[in-house]
PDB file of C-alpha atoms in Angstrom:
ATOM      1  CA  UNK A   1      73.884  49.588  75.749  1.00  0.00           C
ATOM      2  CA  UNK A   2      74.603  48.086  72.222  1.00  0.00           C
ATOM      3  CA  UNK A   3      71.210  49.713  71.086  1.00  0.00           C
ATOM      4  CA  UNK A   4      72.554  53.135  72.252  1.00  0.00           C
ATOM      5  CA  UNK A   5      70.049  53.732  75.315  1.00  0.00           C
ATOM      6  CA  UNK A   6      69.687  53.633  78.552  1.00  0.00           C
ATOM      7  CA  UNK A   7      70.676  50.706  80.623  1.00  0.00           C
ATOM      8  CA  UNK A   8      67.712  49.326  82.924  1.00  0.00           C
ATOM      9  CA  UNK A   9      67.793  50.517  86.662  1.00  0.00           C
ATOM     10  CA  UNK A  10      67.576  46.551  89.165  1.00  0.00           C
ATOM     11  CA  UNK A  11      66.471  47.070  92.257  1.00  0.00           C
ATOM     12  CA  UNK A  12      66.061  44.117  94.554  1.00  0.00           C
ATOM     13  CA  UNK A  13      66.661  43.185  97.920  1.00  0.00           C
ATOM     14  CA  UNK A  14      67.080  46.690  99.275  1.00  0.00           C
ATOM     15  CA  UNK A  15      63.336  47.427  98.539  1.00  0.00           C
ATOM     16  CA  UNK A  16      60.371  46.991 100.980  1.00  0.00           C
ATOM     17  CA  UNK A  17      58.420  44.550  99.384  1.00  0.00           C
ATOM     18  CA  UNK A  18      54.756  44.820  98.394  1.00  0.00           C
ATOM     19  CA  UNK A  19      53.649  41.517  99.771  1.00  0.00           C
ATOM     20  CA  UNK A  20      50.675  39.902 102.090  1.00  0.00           C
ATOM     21  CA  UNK A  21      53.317  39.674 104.745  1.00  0.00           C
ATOM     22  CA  UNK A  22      53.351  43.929 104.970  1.00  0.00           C
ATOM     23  CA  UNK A  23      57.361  44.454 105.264  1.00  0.00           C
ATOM     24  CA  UNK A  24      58.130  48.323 105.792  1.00  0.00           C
ATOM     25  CA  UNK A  25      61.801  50.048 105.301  1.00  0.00           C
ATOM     26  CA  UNK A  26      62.388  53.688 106.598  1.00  0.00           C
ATOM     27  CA  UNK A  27      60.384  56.497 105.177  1.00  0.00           C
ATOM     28  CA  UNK A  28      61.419  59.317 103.099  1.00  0.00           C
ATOM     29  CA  UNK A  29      60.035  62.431 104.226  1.00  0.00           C
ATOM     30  CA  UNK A  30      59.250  64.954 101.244  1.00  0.00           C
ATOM     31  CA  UNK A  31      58.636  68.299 101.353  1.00  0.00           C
ATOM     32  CA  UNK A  32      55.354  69.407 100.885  1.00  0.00           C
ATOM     33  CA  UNK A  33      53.982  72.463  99.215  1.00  0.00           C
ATOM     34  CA  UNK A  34      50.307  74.325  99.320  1.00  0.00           C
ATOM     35  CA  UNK A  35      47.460  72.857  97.318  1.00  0.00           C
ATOM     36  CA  UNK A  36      48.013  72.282  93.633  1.00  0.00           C
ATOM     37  CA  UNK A  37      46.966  74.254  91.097  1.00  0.00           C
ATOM     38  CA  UNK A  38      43.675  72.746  89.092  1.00  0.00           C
ATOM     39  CA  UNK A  39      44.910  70.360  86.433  1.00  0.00           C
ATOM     40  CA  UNK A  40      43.963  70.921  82.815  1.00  0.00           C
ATOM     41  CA  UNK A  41      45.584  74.094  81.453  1.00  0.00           C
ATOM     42  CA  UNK A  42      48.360  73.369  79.252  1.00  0.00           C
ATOM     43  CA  UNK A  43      51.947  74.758  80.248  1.00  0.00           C
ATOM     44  CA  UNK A  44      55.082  75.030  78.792  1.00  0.00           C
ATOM     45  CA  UNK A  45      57.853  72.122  78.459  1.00  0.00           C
ATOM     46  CA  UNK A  46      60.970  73.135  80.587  1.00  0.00           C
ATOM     47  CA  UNK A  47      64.459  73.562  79.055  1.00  0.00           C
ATOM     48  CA  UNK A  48      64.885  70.035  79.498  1.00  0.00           C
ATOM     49  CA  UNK A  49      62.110  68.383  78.642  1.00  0.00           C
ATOM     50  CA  UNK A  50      62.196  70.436  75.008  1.00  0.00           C
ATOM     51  CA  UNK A  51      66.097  68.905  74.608  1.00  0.00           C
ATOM     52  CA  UNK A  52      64.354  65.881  75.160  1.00  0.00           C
ATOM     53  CA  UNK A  53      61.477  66.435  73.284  1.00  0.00           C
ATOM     54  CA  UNK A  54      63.584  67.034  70.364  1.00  0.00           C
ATOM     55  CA  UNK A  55      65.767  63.878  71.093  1.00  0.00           C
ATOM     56  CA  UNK A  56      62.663  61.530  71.283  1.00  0.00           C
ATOM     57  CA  UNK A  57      61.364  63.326  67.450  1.00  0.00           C
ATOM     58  CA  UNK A  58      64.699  63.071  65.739  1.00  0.00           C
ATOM     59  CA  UNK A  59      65.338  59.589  66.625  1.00  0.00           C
ATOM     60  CA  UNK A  60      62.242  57.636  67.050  1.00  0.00           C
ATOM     61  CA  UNK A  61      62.417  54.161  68.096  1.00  0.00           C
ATOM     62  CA  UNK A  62      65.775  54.151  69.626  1.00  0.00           C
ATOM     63  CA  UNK A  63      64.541  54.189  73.045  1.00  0.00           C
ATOM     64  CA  UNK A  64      67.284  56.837  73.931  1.00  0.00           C
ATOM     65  CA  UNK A  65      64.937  58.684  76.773  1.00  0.00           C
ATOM     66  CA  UNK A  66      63.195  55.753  78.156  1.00  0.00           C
ATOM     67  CA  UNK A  67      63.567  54.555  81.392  1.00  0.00           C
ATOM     68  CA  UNK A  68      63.207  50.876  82.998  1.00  0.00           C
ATOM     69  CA  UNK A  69      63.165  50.522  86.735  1.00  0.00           C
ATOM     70  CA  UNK A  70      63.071  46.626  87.087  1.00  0.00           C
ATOM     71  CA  UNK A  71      61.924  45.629  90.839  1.00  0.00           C
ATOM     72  CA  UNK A  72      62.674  41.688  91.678  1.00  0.00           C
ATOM     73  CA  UNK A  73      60.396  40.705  94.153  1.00  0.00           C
ATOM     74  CA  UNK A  74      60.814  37.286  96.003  1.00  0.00           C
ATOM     75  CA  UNK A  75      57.319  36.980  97.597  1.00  0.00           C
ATOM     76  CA  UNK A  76      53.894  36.235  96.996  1.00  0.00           C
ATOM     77  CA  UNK A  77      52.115  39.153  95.281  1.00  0.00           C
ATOM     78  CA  UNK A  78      49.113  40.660  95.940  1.00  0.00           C
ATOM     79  CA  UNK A  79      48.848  42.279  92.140  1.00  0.00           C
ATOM     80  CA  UNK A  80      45.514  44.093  92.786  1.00  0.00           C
ATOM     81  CA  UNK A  81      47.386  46.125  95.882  1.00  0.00           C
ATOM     82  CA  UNK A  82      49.979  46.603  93.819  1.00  0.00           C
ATOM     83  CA  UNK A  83      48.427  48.227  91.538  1.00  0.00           C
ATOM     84  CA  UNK A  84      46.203  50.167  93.757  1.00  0.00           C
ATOM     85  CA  UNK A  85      49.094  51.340  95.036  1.00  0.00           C
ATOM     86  CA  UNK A  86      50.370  52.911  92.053  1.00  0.00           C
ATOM     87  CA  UNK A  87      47.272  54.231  91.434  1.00  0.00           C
ATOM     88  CA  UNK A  88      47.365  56.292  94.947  1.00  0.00           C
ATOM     89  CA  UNK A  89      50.778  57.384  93.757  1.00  0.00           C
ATOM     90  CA  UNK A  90      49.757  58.324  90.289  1.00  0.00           C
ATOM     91  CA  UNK A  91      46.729  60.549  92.202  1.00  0.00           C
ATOM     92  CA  UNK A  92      49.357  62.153  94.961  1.00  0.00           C
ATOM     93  CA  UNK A  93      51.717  63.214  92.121  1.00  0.00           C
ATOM     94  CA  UNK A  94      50.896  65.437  89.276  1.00  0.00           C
ATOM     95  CA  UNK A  95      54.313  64.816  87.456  1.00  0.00           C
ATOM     96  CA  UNK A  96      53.225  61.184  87.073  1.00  0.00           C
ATOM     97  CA  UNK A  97      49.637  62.215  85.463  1.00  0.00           C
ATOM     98  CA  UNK A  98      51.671  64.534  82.771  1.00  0.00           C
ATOM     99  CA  UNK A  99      50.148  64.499  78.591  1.00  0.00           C
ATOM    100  CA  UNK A 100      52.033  66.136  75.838  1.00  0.00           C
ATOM    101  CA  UNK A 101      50.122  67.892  72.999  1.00  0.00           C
ATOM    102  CA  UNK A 102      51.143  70.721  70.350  1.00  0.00           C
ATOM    103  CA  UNK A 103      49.307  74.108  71.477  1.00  0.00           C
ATOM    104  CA  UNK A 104      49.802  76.787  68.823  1.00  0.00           C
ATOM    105  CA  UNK A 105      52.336  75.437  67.294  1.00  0.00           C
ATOM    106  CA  UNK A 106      54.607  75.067  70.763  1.00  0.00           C
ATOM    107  CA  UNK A 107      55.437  71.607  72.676  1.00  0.00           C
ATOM    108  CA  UNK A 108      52.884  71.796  75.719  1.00  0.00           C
ATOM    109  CA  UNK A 109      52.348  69.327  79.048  1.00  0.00           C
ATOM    110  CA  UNK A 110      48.826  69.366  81.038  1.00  0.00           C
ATOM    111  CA  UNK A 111      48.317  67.507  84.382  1.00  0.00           C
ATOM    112  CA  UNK A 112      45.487  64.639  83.822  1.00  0.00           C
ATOM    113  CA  UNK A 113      42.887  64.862  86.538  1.00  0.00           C
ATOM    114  CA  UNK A 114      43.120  61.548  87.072  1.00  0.00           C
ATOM    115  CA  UNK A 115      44.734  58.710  85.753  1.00  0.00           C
ATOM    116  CA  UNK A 116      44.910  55.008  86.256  1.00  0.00           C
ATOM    117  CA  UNK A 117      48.426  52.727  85.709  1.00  0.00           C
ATOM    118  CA  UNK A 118      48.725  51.441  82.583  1.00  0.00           C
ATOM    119  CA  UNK A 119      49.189  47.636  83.948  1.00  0.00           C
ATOM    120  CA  UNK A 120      49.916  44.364  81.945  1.00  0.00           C
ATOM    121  CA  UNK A 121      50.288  41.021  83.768  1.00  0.00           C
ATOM    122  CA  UNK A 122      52.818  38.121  82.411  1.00  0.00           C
ATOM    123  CA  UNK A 123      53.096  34.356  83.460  1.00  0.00           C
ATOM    124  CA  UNK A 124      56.542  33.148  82.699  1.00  0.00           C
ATOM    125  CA  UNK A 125      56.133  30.380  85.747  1.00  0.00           C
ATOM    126  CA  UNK A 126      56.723  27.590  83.420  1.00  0.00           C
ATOM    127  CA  UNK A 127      59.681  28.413  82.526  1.00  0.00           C
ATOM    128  CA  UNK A 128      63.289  27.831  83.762  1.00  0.00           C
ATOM    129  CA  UNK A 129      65.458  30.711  85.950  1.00  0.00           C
ATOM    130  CA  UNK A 130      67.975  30.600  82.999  1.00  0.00           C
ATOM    131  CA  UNK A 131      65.065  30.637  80.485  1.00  0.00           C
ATOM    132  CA  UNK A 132      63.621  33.598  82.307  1.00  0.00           C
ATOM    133  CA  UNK A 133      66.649  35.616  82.395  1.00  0.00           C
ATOM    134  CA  UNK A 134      67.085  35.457  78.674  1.00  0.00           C
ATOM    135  CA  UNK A 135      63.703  36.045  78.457  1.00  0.00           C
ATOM    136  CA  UNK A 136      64.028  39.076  80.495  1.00  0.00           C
ATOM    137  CA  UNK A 137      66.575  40.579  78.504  1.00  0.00           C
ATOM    138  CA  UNK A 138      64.772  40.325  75.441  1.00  0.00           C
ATOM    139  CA  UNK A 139      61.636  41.626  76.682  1.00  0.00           C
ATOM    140  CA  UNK A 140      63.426  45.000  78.336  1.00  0.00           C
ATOM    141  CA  UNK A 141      64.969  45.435  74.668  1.00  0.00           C
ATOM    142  CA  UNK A 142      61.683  44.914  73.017  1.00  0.00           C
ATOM    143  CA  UNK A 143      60.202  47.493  75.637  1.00  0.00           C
ATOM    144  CA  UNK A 144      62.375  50.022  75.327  1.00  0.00           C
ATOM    145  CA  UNK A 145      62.015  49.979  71.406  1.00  0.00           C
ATOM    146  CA  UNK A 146      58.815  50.142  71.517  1.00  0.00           C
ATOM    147  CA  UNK A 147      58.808  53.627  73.372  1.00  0.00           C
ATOM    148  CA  UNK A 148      55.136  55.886  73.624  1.00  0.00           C
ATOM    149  CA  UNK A 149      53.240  57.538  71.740  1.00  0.00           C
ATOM    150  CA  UNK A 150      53.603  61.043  73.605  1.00  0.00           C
ATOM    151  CA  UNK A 151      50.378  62.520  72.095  1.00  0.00           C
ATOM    152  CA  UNK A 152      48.464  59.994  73.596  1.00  0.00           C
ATOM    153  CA  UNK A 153      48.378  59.540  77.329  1.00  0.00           C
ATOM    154  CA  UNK A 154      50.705  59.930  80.068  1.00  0.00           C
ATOM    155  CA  UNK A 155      53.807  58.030  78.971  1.00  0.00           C
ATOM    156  CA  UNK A 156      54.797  55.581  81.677  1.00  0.00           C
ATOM    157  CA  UNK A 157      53.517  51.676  82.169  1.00  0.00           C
ATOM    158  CA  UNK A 158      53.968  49.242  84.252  1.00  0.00           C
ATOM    159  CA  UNK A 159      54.494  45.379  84.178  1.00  0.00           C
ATOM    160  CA  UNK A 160      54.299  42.841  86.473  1.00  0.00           C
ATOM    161  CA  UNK A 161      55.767  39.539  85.739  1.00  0.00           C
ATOM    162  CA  UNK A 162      55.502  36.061  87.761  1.00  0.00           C
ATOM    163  CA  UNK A 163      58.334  33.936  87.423  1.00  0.00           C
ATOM    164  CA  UNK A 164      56.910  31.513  90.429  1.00  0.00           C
ATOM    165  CA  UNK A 165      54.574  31.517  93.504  1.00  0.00           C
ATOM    166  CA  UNK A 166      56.972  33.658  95.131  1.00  0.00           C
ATOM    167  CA  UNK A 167      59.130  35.270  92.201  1.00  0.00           C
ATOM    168  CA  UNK A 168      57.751  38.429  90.717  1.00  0.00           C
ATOM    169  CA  UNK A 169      59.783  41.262  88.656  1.00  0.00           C
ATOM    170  CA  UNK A 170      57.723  44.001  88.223  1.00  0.00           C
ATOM    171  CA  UNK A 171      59.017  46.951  85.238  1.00  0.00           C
ATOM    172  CA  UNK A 172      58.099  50.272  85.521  1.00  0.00           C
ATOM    173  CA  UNK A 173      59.036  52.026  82.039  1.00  0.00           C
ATOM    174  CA  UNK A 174      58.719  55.819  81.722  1.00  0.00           C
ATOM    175  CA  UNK A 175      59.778  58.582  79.507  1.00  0.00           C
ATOM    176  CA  UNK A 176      62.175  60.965  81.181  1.00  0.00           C
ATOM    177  CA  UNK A 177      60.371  63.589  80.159  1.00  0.00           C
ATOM    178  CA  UNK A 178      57.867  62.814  83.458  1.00  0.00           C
ATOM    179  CA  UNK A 179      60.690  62.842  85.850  1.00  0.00           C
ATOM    180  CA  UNK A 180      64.531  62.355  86.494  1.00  0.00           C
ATOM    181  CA  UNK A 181      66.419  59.568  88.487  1.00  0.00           C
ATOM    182  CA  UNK A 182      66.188  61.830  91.372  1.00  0.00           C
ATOM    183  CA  UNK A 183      62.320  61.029  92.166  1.00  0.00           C
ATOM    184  CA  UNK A 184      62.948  57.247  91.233  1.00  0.00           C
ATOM    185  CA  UNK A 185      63.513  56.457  95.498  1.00  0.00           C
ATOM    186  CA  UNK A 186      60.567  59.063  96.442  1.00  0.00           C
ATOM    187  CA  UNK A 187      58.315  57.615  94.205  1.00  0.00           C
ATOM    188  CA  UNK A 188      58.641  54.287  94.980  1.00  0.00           C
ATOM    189  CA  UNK A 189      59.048  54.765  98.933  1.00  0.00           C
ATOM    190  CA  UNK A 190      55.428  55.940  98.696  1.00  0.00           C
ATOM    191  CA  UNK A 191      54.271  53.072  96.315  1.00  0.00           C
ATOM    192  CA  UNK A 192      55.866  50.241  98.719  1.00  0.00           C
ATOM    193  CA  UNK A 193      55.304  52.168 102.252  1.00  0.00           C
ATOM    194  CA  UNK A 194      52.806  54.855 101.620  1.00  0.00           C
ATOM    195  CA  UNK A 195      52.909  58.841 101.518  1.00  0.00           C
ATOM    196  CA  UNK A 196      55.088  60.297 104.526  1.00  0.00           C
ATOM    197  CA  UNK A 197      53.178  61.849 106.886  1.00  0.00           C
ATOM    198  CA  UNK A 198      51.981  65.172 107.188  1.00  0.00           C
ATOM    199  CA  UNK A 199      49.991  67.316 104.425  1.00  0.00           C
ATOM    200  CA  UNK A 200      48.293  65.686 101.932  1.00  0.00           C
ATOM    201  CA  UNK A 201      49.802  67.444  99.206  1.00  0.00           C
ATOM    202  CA  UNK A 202      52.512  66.498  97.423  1.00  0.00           C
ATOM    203  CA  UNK A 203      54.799  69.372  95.580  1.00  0.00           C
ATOM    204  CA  UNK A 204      53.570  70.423  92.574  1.00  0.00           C
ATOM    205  CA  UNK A 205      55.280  70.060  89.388  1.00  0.00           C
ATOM    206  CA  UNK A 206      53.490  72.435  87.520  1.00  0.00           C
ATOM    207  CA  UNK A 207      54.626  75.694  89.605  1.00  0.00           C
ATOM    208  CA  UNK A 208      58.096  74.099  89.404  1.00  0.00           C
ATOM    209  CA  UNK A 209      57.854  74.255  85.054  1.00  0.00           C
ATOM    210  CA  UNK A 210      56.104  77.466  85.397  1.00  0.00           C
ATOM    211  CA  UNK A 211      58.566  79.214  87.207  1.00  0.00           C
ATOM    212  CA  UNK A 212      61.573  77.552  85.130  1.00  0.00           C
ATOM    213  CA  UNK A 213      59.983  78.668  81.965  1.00  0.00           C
TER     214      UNK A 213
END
């Protein structure tokens, strides 16, 4: 990218699609571990995570670590269910309810009992396909500039965007410091389809940074 991050990640028409007419796709199975551990206790950042940590505070505003998934969605939209959805997800996975705070003078992550999407809603219906594009573009630049604030709330978002009755991108921007590419298909197999089945519990992040620490 000319601004020197990451490119966005389009997904289209190899998605299920979150619609009133209730498409499905195969599942994903995902192993499952015991219960969690209580959230709340702050933990230390993983190798990673510090490099990119350190990254984020050196160059601020440059959008180097942040992350666009951008979902086109030809159907009608039930935006409430979509974002219930997420918010099931966001519950099931304690990577995706991660904060960042300074703890004795060390970088530290707690999981968030709970946490709701941070959702915005955009009508671009009145304006052209080319228009839109453009105005796509410019929007994911503007996004990705504009980057979190990682001392105050988990650092991901979420965007839906109706381009017509049945044209909808939504853009789910996150620091990688939550997760990697790797979880991008698990997570969003469970937000389109719903948790595999078997135990309720998904694996915990939190023994997985405590035992790489």
């Amino acid at each position: 990218d000319p601004d020197g991050g990451p490119w966005p990640l389009f997904i289209s028409d190899h998605l299920p699609l979150f619609s009133r007419h209730g498409l499905n796709c195969p599942r994903m199975m995902v192993p499952h571990a015991a219960p969690n551990p209580s959230p709340g206790e702050p933990f230390p950042l993983t190798a990673m995570q510090r490099a990119m940590l350190a990254d984020a505070l050196l160059h601020p505003g440059r959008g180097n670590d942040i992350e666009q998934v951008v979902l086109t969605l030809p159907e009608e939209i039930d935006s409430q269910s979509l974002r219930s959805a997420w918010a099931a997800t966001l519950a099931r996975h304690d990577a995706l309810r991660l904060t960042f705070a300074w703890t004795d003078g060390e970088p530290s992550q707690q999981v968030q009992p709970t946490a709701e999407p941070a959702w915005a809603e955009l009508d671009w219906s009145d304006t052209s396909d080319a228009t839109a594009d453009s105005r796509l573009d410019q929007w994911l630049r503007e996004d990705r500039r504009r980057g979190f604030d990682l001392g105050n709330g988990t650092p991901q978002r979420h965007t839906l965007i109706r381009r017509g009755p049945t044209d909808f991108v939504l853009v789910w921007t996150f620091h990688h410091l939550l997760l990697d590419g790797r979880a991008i298909p698990v997570v969003l197999q469970e937000v389109f389809e719903g948790p595999p089945a078997g135990p309720l519990d998904a694996p915990s992040f939190v023994r997985y940074a405590q035992a790489a620490a």
